[in-house]
mmCIF file of C-alpha atoms in Angstrom:
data_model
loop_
_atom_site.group_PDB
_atom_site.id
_atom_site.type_symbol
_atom_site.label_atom_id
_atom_site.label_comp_id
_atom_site.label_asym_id
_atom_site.label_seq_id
_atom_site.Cartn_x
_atom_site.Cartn_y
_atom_site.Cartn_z
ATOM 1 C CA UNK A 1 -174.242 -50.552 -78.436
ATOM 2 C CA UNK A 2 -171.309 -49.281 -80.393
ATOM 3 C CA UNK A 3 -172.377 -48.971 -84.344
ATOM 4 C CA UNK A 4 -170.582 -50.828 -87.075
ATOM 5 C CA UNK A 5 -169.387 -49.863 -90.326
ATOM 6 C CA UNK A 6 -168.918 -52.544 -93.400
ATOM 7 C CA UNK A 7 -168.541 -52.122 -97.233
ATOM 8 C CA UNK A 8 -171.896 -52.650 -99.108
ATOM 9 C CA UNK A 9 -171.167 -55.214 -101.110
ATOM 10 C CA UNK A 10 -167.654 -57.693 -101.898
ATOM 11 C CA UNK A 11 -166.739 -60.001 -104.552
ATOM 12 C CA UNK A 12 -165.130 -63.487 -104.136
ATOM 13 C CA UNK A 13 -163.950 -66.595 -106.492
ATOM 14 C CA UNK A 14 -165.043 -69.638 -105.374
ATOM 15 C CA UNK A 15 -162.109 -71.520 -103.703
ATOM 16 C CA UNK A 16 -160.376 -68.208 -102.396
ATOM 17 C CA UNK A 17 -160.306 -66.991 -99.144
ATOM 18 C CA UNK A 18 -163.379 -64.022 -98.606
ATOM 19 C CA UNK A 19 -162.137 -61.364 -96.306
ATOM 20 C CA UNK A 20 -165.182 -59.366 -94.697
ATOM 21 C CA UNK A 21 -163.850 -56.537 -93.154
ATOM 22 C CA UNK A 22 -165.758 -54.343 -90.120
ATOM 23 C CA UNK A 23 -165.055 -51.581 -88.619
ATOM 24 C CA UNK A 24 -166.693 -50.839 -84.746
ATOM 25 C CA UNK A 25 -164.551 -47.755 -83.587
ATOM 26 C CA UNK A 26 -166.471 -47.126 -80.632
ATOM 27 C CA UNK A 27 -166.742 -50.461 -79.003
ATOM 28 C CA UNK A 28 -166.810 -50.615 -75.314
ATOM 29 C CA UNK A 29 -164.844 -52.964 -73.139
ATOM 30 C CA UNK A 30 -168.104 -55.534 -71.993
ATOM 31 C CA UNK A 31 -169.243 -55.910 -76.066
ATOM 32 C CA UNK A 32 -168.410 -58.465 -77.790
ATOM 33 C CA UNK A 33 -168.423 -58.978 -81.724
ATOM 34 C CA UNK A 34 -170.886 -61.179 -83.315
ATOM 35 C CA UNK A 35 -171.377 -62.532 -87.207
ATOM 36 C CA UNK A 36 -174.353 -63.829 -88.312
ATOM 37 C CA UNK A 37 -175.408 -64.399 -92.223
ATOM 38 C CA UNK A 38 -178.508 -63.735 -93.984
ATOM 39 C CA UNK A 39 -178.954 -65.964 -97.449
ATOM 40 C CA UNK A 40 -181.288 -64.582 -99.647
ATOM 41 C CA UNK A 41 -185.295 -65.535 -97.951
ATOM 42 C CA UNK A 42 -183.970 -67.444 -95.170
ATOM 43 C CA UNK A 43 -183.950 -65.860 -91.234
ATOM 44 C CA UNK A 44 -180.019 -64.999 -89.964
ATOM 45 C CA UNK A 45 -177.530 -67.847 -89.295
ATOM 46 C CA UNK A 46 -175.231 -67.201 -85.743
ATOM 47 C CA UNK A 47 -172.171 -67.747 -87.265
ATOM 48 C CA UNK A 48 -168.941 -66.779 -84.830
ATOM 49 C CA UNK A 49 -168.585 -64.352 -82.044
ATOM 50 C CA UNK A 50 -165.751 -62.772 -79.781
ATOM 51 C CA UNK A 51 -164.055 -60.354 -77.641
ATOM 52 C CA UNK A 52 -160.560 -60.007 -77.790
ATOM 53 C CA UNK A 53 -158.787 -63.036 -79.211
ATOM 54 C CA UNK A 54 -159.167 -64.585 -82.152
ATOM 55 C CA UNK A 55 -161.708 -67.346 -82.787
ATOM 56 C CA UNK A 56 -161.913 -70.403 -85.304
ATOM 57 C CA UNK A 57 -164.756 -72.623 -85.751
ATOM 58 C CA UNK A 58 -165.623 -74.836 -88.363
ATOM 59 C CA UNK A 59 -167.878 -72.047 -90.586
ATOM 60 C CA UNK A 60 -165.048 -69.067 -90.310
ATOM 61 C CA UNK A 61 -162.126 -67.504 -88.197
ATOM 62 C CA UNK A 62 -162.705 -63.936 -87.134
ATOM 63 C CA UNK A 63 -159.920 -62.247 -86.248
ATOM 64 C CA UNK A 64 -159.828 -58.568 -83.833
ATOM 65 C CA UNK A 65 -157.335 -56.451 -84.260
ATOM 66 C CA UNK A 66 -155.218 -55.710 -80.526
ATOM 67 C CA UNK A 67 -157.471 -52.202 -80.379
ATOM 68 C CA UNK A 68 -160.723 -54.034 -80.671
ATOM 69 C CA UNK A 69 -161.318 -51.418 -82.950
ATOM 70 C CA UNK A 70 -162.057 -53.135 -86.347
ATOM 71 C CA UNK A 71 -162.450 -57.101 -87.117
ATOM 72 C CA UNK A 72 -162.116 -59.286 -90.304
ATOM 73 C CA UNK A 73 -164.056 -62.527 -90.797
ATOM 74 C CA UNK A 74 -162.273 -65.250 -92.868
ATOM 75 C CA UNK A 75 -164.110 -67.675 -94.647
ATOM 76 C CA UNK A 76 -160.882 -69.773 -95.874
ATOM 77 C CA UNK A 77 -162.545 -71.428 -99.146
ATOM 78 C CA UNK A 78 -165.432 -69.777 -99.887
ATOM 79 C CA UNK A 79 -168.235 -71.712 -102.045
ATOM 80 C CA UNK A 80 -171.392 -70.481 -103.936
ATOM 81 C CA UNK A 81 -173.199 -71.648 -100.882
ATOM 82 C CA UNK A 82 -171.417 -68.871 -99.310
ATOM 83 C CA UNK A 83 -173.159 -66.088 -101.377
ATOM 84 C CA UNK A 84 -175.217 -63.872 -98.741
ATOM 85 C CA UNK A 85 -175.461 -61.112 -96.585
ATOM 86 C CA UNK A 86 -173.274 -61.104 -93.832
ATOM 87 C CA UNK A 87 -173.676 -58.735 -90.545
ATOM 88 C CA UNK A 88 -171.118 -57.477 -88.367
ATOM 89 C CA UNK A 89 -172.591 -56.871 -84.529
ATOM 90 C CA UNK A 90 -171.496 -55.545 -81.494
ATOM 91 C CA UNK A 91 -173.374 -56.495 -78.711
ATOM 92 C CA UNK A 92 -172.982 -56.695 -74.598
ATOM 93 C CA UNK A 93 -175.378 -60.117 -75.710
ATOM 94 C CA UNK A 94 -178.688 -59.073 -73.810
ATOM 95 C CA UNK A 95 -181.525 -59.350 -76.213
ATOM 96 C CA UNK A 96 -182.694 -55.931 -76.584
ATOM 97 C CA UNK A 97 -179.047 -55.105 -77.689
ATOM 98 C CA UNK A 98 -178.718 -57.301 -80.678
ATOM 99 C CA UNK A 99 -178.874 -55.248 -84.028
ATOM 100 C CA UNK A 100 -178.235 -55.895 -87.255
ATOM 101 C CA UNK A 101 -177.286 -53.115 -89.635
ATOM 102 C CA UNK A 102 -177.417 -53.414 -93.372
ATOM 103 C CA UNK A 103 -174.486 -55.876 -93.645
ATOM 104 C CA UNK A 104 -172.083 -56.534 -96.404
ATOM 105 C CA UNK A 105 -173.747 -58.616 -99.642
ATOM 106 C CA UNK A 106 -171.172 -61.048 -100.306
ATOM 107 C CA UNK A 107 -171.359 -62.563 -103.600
ATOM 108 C CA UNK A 108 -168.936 -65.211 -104.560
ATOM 109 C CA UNK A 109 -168.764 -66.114 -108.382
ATOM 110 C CA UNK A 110 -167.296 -69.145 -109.831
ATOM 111 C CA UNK B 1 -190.247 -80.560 -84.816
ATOM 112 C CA UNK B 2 -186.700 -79.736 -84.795
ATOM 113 C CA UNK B 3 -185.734 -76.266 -84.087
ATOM 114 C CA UNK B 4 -187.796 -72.948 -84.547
ATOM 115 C CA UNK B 5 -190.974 -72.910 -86.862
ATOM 116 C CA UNK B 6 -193.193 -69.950 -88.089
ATOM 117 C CA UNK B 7 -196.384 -70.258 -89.485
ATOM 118 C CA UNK B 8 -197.923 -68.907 -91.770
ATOM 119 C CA UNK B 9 -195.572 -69.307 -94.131
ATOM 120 C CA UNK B 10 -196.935 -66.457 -95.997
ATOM 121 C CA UNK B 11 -200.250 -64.350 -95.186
ATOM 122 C CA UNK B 12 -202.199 -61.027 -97.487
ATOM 123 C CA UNK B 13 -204.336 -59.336 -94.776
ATOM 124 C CA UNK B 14 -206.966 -56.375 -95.011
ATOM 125 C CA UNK B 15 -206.352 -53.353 -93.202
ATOM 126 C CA UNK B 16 -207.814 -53.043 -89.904
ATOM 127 C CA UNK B 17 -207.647 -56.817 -89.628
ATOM 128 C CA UNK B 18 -206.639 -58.524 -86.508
ATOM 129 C CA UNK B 19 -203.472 -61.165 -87.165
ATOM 130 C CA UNK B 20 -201.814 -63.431 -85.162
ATOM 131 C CA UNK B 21 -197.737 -64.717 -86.352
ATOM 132 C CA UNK B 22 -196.978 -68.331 -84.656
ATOM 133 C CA UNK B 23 -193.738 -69.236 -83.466
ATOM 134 C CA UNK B 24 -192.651 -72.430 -81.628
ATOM 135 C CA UNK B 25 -189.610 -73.620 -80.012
ATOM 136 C CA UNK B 26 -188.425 -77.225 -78.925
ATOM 137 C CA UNK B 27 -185.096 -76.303 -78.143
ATOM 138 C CA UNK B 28 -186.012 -75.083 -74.843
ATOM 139 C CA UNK B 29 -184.387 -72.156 -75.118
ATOM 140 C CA UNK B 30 -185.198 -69.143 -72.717
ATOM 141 C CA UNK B 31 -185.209 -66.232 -74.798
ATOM 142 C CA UNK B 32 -187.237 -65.426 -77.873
ATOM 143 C CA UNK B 33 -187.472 -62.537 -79.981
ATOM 144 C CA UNK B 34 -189.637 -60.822 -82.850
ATOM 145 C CA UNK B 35 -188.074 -58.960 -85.725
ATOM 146 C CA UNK B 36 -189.261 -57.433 -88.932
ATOM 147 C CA UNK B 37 -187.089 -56.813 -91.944
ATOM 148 C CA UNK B 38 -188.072 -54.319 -95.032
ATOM 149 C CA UNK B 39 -186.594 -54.095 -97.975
ATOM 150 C CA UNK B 40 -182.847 -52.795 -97.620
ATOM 151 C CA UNK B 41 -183.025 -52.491 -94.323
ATOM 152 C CA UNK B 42 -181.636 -54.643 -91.388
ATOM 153 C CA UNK B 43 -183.690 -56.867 -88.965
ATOM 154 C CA UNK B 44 -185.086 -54.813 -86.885
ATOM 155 C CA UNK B 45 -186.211 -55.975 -83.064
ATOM 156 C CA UNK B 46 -189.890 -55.587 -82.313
ATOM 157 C CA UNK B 47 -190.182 -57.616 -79.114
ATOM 158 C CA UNK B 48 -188.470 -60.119 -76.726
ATOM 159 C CA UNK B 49 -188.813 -62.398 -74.064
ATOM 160 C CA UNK B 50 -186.160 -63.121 -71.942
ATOM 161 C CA UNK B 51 -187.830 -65.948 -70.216
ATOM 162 C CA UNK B 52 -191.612 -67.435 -69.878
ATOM 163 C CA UNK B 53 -193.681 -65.144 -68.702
ATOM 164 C CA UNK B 54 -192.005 -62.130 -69.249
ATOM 165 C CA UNK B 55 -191.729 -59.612 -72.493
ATOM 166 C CA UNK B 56 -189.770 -56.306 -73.229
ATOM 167 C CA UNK B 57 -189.883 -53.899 -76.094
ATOM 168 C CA UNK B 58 -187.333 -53.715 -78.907
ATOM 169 C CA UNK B 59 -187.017 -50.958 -81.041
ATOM 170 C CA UNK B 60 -190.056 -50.627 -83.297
ATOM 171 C CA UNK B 61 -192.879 -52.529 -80.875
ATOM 172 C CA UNK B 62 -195.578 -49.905 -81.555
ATOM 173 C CA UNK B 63 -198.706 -51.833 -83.522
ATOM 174 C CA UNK B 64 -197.335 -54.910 -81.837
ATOM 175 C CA UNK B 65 -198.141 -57.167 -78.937
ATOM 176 C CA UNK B 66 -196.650 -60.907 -77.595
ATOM 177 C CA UNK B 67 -197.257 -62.581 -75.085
ATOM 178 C CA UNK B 68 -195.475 -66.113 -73.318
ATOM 179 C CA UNK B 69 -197.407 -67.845 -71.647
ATOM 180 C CA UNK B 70 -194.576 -71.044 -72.245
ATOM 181 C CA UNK B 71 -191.459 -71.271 -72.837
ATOM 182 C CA UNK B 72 -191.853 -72.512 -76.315
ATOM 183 C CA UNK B 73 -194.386 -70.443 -77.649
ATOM 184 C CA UNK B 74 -193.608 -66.712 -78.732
ATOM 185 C CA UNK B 75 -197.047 -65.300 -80.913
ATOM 186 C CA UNK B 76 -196.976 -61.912 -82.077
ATOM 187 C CA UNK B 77 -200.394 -60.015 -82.512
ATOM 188 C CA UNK B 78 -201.133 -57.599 -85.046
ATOM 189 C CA UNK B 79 -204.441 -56.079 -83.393
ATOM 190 C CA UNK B 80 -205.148 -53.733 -86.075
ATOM 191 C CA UNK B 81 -202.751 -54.438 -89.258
ATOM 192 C CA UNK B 82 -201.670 -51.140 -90.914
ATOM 193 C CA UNK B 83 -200.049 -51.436 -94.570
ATOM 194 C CA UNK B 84 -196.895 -49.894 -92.686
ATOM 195 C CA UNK B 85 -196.685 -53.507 -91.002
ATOM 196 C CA UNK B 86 -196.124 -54.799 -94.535
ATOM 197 C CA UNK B 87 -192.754 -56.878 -93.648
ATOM 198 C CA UNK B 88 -191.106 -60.156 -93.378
ATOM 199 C CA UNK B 89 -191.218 -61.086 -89.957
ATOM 200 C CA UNK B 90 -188.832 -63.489 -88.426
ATOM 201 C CA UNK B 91 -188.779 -65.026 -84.907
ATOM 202 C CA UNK B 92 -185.449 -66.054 -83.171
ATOM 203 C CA UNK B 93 -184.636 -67.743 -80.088
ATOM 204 C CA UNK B 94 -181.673 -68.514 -77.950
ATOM 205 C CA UNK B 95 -180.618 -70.227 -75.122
ATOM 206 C CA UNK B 96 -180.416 -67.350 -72.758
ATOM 207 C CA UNK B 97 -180.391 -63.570 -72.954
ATOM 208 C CA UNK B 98 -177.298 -63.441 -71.724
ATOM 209 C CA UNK B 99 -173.565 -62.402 -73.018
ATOM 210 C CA UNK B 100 -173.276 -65.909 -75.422
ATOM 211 C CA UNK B 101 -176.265 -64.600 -77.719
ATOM 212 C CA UNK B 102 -176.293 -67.377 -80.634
ATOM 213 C CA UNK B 103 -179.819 -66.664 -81.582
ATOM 214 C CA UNK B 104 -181.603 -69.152 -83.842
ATOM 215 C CA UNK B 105 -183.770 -67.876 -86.615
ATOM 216 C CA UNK B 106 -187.106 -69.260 -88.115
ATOM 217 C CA UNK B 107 -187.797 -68.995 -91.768
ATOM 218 C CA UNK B 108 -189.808 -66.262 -91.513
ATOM 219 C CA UNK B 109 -193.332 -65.166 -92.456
ATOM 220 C CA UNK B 110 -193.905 -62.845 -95.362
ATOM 221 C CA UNK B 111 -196.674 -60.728 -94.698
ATOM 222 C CA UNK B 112 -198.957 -58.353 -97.142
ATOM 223 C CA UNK B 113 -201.308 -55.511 -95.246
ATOM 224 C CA UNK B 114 -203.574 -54.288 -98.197
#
């Protein structure tokens, strides 16, 4: 699976929109891009996934840029509820293919 | 039961100690997967199961056993527990292995090889 790059850590007011950015230069044609978030003790939370267009569901929009070479998820009015680790996957979606990298710790701050 | 449970919650186990993590499904979901996770690091897969009565190795499955005998039932087996194994271990399922992976997590079970 093609490896993903994303900034450490990101800041956020409550209210704004939180912009997580990824980068996944290498991704092949059959992978698709998956989010999932981690808050702090509890196991991952599936959160929005696609391959070429962009997506909206009622947690966040993620949007893929026309190369498929870098993504952004949008979560439009972040809360402190929000505050956790976010991971950025690419994935042909068998099971053996799903991994998580070290993510970006979002922290959003009233 | 609604959703994916773990148990125990937490566990501290001696050395050379034989342990046994619980997870349980009602969803009905085919697939089911082991991960650990260590501090700063990512989850890290240690074994799935694409459907009852079959299992496949993830990336770190050495130390580690499962078995499905069901479709909701996913133990992993620590036959000799190393202090290596130290870890939070958290058990996932999903629907099928296939392309639309939504996994669902449990909450996880801390566990402390001394």
């Amino acid at each position: 699976d093609a490896k993903t790059t994303q900034p450490p850590s990101m800041d956020c007011a409550e209210g704004r929109a939180a912009n997580l950015p990824c980068n996944h230069s290498t991704i092949s044609g059959n992978e698709y891009v998956y989010w999932y978030r981690q808050i702090h003790s509890q196991g991952p939370q599936y959160i929005i996934h696609g391959l070429k267009n962009n997506e909206t569901n009622e947690m966040a929009s993620l949007i893929i840029t026309e190369d498929r070479k870098s993504s952004t998820l949008i979560l439009p009015h972040a809360t402190l509820r929000d505050t956790a680790v976010y991971y950025c996957i690419v994935s042909t979606g068998t099971a053996s293919k799903l991994t998580f990298g070290t993510g970006t710790r979002l922290q959003v701050t009233l | 039961i609604a959703g994916i449970t773990q148990a125990p919650t937490s566990q501290i186990l001696a050395a050379g100690r034989r342990m046994t993590l619980r997870c349980t499904q009602d969803m009905r979901h085919n697939a089911m997967y082991w991960y650990r996770q260590d501090l700063g690091l990512g989850l890290r897969l240690i074994h799935y199961s694409n459907t009852a009565g079959t299992t496949g190795k993830g990336e770190v499955p050495d130390g580690y056993s499962v078995s499905r005998a069901n479709t909701d039932d996913f133990p992993l087996t620590l036959a000799s527990a190393v202090p290596s194994q130290t870890s939070v271990y958290f058990c996932a399922s999903s629907l099928s292995s296939g392309r639309v992976n939504e996994q669902f997590f449990g909450p996880g079970t801390r566990l402390t090889v001394l």
